[in-house]
Short mmCIF file of C-alpha atoms in Angstrom, two decimals:
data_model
loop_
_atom_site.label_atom_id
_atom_site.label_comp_id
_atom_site.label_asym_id
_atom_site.label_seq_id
_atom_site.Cartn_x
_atom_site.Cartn_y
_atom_site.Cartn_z
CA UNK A 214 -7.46 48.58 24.38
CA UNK A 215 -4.96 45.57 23.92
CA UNK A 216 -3.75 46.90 20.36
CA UNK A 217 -2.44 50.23 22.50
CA UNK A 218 -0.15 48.47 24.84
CA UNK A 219 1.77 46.22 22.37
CA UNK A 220 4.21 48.72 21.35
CA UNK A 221 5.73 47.92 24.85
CA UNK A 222 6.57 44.53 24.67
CA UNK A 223 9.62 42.92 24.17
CA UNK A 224 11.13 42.48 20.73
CA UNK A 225 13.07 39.54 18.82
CA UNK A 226 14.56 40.12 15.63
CA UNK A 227 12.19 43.29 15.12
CA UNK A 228 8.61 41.80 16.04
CA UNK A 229 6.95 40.92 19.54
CA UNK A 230 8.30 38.00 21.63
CA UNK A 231 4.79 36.83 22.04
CA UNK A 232 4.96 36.04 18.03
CA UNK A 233 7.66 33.31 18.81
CA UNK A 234 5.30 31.96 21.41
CA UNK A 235 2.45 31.44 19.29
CA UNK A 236 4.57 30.32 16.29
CA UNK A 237 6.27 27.46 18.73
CA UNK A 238 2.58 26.52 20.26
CA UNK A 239 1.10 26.82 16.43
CA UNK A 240 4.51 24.95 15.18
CA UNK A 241 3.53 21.67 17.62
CA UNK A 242 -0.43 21.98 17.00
CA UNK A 243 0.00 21.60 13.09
CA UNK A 244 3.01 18.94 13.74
CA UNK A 245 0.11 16.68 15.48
CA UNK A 246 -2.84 17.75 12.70
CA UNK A 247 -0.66 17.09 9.87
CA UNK A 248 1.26 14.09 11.08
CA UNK A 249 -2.39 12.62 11.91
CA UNK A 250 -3.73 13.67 8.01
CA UNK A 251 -0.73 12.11 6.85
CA UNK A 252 -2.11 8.71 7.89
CA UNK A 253 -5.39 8.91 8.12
CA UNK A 254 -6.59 7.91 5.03
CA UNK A 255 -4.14 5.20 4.38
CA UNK A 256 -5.38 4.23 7.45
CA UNK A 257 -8.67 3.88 6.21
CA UNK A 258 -7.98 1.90 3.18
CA UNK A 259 -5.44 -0.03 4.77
CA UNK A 260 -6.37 -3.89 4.45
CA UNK A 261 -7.01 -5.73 7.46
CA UNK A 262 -4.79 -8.14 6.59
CA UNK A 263 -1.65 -6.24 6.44
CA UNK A 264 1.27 -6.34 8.46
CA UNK A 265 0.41 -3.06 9.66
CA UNK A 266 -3.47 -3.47 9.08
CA UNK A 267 -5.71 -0.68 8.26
CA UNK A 268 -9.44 -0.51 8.28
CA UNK A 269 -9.95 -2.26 4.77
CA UNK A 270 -12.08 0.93 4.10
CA UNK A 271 -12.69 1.73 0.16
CA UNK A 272 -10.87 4.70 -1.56
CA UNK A 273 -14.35 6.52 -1.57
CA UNK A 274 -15.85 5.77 2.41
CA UNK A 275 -11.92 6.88 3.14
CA UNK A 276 -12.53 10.21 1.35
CA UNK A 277 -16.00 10.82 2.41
CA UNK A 278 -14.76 10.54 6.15
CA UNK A 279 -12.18 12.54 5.56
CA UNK A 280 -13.93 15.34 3.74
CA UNK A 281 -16.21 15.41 6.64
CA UNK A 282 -13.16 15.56 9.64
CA UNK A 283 -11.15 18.41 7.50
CA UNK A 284 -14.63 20.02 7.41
CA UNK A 285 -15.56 19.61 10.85
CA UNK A 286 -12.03 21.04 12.41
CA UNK A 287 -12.80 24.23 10.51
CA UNK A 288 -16.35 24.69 11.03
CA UNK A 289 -15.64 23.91 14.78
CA UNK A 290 -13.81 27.58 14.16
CA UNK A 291 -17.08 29.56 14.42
CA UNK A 292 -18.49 28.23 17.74
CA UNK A 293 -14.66 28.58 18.84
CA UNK A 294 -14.51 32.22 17.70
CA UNK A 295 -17.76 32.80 19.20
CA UNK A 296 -17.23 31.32 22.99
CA UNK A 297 -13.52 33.58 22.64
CA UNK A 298 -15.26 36.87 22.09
CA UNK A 299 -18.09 35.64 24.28
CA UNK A 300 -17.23 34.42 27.20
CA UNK A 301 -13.46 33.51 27.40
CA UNK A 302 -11.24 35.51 25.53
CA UNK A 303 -8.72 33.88 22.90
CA UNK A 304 -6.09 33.31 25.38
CA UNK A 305 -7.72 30.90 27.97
CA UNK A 306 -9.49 29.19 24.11
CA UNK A 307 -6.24 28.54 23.33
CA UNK A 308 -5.50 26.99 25.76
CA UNK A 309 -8.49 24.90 26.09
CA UNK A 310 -8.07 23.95 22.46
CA UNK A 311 -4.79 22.86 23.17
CA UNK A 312 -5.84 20.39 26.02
CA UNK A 313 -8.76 18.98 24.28
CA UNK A 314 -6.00 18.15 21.06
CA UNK A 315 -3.58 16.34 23.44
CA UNK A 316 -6.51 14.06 24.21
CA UNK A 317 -7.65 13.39 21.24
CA UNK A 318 -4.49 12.49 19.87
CA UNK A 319 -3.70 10.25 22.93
CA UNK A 320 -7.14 8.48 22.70
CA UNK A 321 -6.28 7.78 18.75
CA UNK A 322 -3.22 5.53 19.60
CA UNK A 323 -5.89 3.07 21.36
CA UNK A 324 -6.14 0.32 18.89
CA UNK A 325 -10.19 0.36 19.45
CA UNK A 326 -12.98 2.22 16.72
CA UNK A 327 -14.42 3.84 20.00
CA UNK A 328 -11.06 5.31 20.34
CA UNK A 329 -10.67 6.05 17.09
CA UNK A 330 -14.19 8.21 16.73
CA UNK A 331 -13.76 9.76 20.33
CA UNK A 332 -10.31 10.81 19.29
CA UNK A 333 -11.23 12.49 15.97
CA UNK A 334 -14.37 14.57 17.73
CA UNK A 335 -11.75 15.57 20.07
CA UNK A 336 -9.54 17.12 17.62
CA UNK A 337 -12.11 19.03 16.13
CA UNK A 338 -13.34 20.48 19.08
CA UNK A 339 -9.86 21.39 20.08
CA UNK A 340 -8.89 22.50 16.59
CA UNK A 341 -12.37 24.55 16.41
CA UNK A 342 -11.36 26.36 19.88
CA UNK A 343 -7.57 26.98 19.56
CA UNK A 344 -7.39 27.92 15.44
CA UNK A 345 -8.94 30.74 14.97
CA UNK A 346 -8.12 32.05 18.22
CA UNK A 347 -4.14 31.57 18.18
CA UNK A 348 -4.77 33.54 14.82
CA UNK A 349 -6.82 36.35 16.07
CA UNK A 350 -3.98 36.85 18.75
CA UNK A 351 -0.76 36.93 15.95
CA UNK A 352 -2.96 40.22 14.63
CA UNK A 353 -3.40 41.62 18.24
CA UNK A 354 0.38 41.60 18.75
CA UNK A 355 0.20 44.33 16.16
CA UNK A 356 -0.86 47.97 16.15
CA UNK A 357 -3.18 49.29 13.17
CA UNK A 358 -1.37 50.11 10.37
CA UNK A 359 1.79 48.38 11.16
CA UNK A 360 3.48 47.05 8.01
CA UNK A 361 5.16 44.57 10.00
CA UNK A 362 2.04 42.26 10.43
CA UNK A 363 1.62 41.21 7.15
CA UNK A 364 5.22 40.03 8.04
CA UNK A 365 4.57 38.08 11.11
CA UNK A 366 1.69 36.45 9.78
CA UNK A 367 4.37 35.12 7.28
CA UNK A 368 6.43 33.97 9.98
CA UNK A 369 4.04 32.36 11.95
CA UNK A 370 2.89 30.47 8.78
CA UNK A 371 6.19 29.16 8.31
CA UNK A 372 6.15 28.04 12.02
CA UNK A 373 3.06 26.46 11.11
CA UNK A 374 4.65 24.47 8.37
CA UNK A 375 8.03 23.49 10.20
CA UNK A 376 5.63 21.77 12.26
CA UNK A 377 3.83 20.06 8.78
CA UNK A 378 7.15 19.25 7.34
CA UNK A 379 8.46 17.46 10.45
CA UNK A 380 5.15 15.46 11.18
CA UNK A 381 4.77 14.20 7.51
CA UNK A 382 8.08 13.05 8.09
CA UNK A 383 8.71 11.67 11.37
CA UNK A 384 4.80 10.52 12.26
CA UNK A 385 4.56 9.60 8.40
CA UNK A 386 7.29 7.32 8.31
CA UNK A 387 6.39 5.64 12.17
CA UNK A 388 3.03 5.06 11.16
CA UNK A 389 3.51 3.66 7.51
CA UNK A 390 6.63 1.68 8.43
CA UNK A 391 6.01 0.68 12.49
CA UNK A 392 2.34 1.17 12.82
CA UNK A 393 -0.46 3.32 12.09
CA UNK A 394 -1.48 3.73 16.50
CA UNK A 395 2.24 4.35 16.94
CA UNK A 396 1.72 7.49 14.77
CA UNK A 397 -1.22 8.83 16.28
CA UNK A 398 0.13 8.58 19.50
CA UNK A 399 3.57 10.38 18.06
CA UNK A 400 1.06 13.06 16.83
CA UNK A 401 0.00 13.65 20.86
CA UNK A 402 3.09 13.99 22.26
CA UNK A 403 3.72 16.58 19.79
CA UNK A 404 1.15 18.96 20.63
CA UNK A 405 1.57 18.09 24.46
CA UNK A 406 4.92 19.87 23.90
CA UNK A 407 3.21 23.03 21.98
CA UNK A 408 0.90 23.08 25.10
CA UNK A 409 3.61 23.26 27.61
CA UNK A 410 5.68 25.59 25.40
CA UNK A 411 2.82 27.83 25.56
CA UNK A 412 1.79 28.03 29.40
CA UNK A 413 5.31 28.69 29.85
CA UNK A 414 5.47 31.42 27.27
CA UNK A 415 1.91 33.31 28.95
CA UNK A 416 4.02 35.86 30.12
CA UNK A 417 4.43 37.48 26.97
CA UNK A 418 1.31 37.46 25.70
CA UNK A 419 -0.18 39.90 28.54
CA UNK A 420 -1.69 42.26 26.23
CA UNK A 421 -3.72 40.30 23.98
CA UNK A 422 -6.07 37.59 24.06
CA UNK A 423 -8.22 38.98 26.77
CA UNK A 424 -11.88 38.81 26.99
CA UNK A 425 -12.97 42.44 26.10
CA UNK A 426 -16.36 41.89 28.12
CA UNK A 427 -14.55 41.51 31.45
CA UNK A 428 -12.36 44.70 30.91
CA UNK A 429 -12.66 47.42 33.36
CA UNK A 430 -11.53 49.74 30.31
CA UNK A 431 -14.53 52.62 29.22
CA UNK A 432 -13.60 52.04 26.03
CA UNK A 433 -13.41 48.63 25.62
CA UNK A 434 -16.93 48.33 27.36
CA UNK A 435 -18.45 50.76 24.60
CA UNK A 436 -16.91 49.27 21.91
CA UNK A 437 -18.74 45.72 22.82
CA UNK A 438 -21.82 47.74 22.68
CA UNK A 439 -21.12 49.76 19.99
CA UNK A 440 -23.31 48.52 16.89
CA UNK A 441 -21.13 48.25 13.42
CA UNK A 442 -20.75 51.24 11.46
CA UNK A 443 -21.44 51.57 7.88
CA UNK A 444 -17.64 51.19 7.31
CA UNK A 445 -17.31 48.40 9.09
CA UNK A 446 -20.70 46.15 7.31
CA UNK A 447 -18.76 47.12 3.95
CA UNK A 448 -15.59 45.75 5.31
CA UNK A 449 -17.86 42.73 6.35
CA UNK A 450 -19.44 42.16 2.84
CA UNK A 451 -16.14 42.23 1.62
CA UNK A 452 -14.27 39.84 3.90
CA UNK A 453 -17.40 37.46 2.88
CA UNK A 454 -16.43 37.60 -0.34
CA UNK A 455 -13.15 37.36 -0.34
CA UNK A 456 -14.06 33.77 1.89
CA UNK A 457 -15.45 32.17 -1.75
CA UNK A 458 -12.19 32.27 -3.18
CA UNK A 459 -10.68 30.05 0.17
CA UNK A 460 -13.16 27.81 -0.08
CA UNK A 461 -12.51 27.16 -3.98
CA UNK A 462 -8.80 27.20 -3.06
CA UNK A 463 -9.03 24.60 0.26
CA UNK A 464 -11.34 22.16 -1.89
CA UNK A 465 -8.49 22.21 -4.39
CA UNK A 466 -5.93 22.31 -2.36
CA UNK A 467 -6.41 19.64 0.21
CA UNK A 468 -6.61 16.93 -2.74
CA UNK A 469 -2.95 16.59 -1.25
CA UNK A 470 -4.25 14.53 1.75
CA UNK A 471 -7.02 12.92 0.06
CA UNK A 472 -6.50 12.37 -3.86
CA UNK A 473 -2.65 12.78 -4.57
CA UNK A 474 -2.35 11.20 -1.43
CA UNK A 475 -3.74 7.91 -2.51
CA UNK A 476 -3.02 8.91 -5.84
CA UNK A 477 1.02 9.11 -4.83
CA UNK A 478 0.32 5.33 -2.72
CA UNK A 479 -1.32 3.61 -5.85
CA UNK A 480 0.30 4.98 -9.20
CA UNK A 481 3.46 7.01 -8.55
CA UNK A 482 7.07 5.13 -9.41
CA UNK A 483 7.98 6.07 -6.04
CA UNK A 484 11.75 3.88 -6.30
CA UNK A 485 14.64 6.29 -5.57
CA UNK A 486 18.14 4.09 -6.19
CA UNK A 487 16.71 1.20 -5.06
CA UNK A 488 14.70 2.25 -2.22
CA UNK A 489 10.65 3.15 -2.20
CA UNK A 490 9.85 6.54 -0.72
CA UNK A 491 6.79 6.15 1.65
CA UNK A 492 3.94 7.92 0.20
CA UNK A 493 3.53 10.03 2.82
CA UNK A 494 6.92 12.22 2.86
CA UNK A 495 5.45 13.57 -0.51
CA UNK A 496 2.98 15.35 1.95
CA UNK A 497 6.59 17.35 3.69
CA UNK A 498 7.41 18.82 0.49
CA UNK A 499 4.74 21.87 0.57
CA UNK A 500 6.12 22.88 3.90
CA UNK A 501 9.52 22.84 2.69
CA UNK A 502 8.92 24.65 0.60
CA UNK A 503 7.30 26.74 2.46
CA UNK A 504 10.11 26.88 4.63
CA UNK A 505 12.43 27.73 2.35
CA UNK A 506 9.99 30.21 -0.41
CA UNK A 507 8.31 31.92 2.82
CA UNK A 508 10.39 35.21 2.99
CA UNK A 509 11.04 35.71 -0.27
CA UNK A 510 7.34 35.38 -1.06
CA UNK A 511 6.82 38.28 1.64
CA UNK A 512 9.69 40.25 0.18
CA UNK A 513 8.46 39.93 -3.16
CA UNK A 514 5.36 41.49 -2.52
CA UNK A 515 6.78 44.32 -0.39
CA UNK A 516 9.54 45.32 -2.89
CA UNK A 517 6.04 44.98 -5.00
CA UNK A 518 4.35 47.55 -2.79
CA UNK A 519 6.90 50.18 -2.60
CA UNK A 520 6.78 50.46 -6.20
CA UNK A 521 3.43 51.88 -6.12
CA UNK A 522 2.03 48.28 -8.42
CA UNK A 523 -1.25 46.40 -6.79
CA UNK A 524 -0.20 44.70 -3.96
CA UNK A 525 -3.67 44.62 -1.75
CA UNK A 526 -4.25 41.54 0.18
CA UNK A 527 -7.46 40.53 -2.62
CA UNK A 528 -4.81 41.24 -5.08
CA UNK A 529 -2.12 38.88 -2.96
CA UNK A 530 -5.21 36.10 -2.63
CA UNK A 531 -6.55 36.08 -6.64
CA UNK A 532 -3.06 35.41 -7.71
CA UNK A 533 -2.57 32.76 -4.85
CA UNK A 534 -5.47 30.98 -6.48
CA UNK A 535 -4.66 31.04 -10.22
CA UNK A 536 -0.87 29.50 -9.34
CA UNK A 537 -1.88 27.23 -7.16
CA UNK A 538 -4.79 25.97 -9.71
CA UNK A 539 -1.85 26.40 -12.27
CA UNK A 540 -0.30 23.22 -10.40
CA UNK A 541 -2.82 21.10 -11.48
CA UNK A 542 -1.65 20.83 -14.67
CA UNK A 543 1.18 19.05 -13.42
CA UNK A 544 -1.36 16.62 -12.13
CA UNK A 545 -3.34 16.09 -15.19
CA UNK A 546 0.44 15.40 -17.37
CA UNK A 547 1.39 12.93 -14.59
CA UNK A 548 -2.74 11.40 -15.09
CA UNK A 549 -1.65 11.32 -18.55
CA UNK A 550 1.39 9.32 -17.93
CA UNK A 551 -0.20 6.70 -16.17
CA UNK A 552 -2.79 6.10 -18.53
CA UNK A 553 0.33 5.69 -21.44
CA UNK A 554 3.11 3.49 -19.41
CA UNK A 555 1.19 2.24 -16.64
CA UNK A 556 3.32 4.46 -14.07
CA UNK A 557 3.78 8.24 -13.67
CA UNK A 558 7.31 9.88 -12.50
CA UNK A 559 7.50 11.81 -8.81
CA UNK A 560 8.52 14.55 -10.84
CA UNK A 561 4.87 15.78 -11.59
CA UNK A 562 4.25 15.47 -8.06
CA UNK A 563 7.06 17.76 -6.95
CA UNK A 564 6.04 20.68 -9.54
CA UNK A 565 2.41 20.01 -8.53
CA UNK A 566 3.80 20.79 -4.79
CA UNK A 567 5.84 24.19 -5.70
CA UNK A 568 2.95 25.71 -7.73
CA UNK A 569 0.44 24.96 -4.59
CA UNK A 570 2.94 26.26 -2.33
CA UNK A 571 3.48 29.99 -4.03
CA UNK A 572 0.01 29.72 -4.15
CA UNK A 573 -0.59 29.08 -0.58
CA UNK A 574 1.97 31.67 0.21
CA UNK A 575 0.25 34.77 -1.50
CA UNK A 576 -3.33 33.20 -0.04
CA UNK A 577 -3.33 31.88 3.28
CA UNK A 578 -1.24 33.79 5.78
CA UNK A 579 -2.63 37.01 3.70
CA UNK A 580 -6.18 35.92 4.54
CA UNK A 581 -4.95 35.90 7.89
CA UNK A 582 -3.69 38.99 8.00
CA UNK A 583 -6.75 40.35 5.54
CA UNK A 584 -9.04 39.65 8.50
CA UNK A 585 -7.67 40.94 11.29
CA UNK A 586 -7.56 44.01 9.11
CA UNK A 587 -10.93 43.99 8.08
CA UNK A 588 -13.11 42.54 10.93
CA UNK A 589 -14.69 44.54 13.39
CA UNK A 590 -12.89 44.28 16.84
CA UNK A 591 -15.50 42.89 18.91
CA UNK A 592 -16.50 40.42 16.17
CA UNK A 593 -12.28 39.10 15.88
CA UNK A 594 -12.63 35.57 16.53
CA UNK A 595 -15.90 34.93 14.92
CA UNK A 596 -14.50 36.30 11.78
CA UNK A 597 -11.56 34.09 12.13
CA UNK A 598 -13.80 31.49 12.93
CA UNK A 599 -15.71 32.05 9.40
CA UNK A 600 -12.48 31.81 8.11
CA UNK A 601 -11.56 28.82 8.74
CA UNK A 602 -15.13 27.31 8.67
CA UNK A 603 -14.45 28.51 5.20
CA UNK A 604 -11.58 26.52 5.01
CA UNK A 605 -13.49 23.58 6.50
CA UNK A 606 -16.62 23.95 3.73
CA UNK A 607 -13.15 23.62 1.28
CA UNK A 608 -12.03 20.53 2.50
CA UNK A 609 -15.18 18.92 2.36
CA UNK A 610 -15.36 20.07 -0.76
CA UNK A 611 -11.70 18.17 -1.59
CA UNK A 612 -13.32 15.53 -0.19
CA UNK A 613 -16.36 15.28 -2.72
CA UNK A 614 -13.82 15.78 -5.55
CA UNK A 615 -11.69 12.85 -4.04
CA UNK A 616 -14.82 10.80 -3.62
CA UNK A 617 -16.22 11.96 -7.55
CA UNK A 618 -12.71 10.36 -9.09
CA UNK A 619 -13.87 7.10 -8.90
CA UNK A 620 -16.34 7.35 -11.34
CA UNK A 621 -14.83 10.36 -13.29
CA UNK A 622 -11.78 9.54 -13.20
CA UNK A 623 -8.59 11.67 -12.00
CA UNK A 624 -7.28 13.24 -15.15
CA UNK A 625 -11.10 14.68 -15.31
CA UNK A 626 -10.63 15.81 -11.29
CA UNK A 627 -7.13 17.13 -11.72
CA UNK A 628 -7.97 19.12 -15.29
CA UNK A 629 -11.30 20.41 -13.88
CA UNK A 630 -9.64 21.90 -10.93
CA UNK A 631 -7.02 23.64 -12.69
CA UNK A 632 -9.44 25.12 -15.10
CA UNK A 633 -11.94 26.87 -12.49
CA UNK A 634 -9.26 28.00 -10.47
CA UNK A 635 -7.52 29.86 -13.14
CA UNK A 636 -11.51 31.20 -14.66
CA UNK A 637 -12.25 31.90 -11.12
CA UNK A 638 -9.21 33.98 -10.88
CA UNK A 639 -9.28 35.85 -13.73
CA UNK A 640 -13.32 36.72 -13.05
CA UNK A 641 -12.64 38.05 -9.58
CA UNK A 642 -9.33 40.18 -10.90
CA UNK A 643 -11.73 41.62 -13.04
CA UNK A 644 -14.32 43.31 -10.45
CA UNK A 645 -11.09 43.64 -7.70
CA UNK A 646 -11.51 47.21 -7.77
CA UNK A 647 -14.53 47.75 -6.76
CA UNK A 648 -14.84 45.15 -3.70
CA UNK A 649 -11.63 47.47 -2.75
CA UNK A 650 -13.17 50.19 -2.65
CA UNK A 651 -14.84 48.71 0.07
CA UNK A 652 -12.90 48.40 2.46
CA UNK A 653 -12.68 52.02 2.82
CA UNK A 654 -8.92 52.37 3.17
CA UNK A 655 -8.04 49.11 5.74
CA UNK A 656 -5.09 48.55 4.40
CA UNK A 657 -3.40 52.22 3.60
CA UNK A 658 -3.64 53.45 6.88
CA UNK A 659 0.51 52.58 7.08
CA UNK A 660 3.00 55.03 8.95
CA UNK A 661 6.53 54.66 9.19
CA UNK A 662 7.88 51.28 10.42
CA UNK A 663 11.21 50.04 9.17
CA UNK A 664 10.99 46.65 8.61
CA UNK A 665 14.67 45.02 9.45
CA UNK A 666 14.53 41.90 7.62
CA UNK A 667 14.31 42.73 4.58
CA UNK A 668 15.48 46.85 5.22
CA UNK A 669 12.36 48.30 3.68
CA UNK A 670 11.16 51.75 4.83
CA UNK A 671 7.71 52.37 4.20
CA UNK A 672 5.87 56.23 4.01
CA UNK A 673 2.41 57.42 5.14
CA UNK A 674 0.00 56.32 2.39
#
């Protein structure tokens, strides 16, 4: 089995080498995905007369399209996860993925709408084949029961956001200010280094990522025939479930590239001593924060842990969603505003931003980690690939929201949202007990691992 071997690989500041690699190669992908959402709807709506013209596209055609692209690049995720376990393991997915993204990306810096659609079908398929894949492998590098990979998951999500924070800045500001073709071309170039990075970094990531069906292991070739055990269905039912709650959180929380994006453009007092902030650095301050919350999110819920209070990953993810819905609020006061004095501070924006970051924190790199927990082995990737088509079904969701705020208005969008997320919340809180029973022990199966970074010791369970 791959999981046996890891315990024989290199370390780095107390987790697997191979982590770094993935976090670099995740680091560039979501520098060229972000830096390319950052745009793409102002893109859209963009006139055609501009300086730098856009597509002269309407508020709502921009959001529909882009409901159905951040949809798309997740769903992609299940055929992805599928051909991994299938036929081609996650390593050799991965780096298909990555291939098919650097040509995409290239093909969107041709100033030509055959470019432009051949370029976005490009990144989905690449997205669709190297997401949930690159994922899957983070929890391979991991043994079961090792308290450490709720940890790495945590550091390779804040990989994952350097890469956001840079792109919103640097492909942001060259394709507002210098052109939008010059941005999606930046966007390339970035994951063309991730790619590179990651071929040269193979060598550490000899234990997982392999296709299971061409091992010459007895064990490995049982489990693929193995059917699921009782156990493992339950564990199933409950990952399922646990999947509503990301789709309720992506279709709220991916308003930022859609709705506050345009929102930010159109009716946010962006001046700052004189000089306009481009719209689309507002975008770089969840992954700053990220950057800078990340650890002490992870400690927070460890020191949490060792005092014997709930600290389950369902536990980690219903919070995640009642602060980020919290941070709507912020929205509907800065709504408010507008409608008063005909402009609304950046202030609202930034508190908006914090609340959906400590609520991305306790959700998303726990789901992450909840998965590779909870899914059967054979069935990895196409769990992660549910995931994130999960994540995708949210998205589109943000997008129908987006597109629904032109006749309902924002301050109706931006109240609603908070609302069900926090009901939502409090609902599934209330049954959490029982959907952990579940899972049949998943996540107490813990022995000794002394985690260095933060100098926690954890017990058997």
């Amino acid at each position: 089995m791959a999981n046996s071997a890891t315990i024989k690989q290199k370390e780095l500041f107390g987790h697997p080498v191979g982590l770094f690699v993935l976090f670099f190669t995740e680091m560039w992908e979501r520098f060229s995905y972000y830096g390319m959402r950052a745009i793409l709807v102002l893109y859209l709506v963009g006139l055609t007369t501009d300086a730098n013209p856009g597509l002269g596209w309407s508020n709502g055609e921009a959001l529909a399209l882009y409901g159905w692209y951040t949809m798309m690049v997740y769903v992609m995720s299940i055929p992805g996860g599928i051909i991994a376990d299938k036929l081609l393991g996650q390593k050799k997915s991965v780096l298909v993925g990555g291939v098919l993204l650097v040509l995409g990306h290239s093909i969107l810096a041709v100033e030509e709408m055959w470019a432009f659609y051949t370029g976005l079908v490009l990144i989905v398929c690449g997205v669709g084949m190297l997401k949930p894949n690159i994922s899957t492998m983070v929890g391979g590098l991991y043994e079961k029961g090792d308290i450490r990979r709720d940890k790495g998951f945590t550091i390779f999500y804040i990989g994952i956001n350097v890469g956001a924070f840079l792109s919103s800045l640097v492909v942001g500001y060259v394709g507002e200010v210098h052109g939008w073709h010059y941005g999606f071309g930046l966007a390339g170039i970035g994951m063309a280094a991730g790619l590179i990075q990651y071929l040269i970094g193979l060598k550490h990531l000899t234990h997982v990522g392999n296709f299971l069906g061409a091992s010459q292991n007895d064990k490995d070739k049982e489990l693929m025939k193995k059917p699921l055990t009782k156990i493992e269905k339950d564990r199933v039912v409950v990952l399922l479930l646990s999947f509503l709650l990301v789709i309720v959180f992506w279709g709220a929380f991916e308003q930022a590239g859609g709705l506050m994006n345009i929102y930010t453009s159109e009716k946010t007092n962006r001046m700052l001593m004189g000089w306009e902030v481009p719209a689309t650095w507002f975008q770089s301050l969840n992954a700053m924060f990220i950057i800078f919350l990340g650890t002490s999110v992870a400690a927070y819920w460890a020191a949490r842990k060792l005092k014997g209070k709930a600290a389950s990953g369902l536990f980690k993810m219903i919070i995640g969603l009642i602060i980020m819905g919290t941070g709507f609020f912020f929205m509907t006061a800065a709504t408010a505003q507008y409608e008063s004095t005909g402009s609304s501070a950046m202030y609202w924006l930034v508190l908006a931003y914090l609340f959906h970051t400590v609520g991305e924190l306790c959700l998303s790199p726990v789901a992450l980690s909840y998965t590779t927990k909870l899914a059967p082995i054979k069935y990895a990737s196409l769990m992660m690939g549910i995931y994130f088509a999960m994540t995708g079904f949210g998205s589109k969701l943000a997008g129908l929201l987006g597109e629904w705020s032109e006749s309902l208005g924002e301050y109706t969008i931006f109240t609603g949202i908070a609302v069900f997320c926090v009901v939502l919340g409090g609902l599934v809180l209330a049954i959490r007990k029982k959907l952990e029973h579940l899972t049949h022990g998943a996540e107490d199966d813990e022995h000794v691992i002394h985690d260095e970074a933060e100098g926690f010791e954890l017990a058997d369970n």
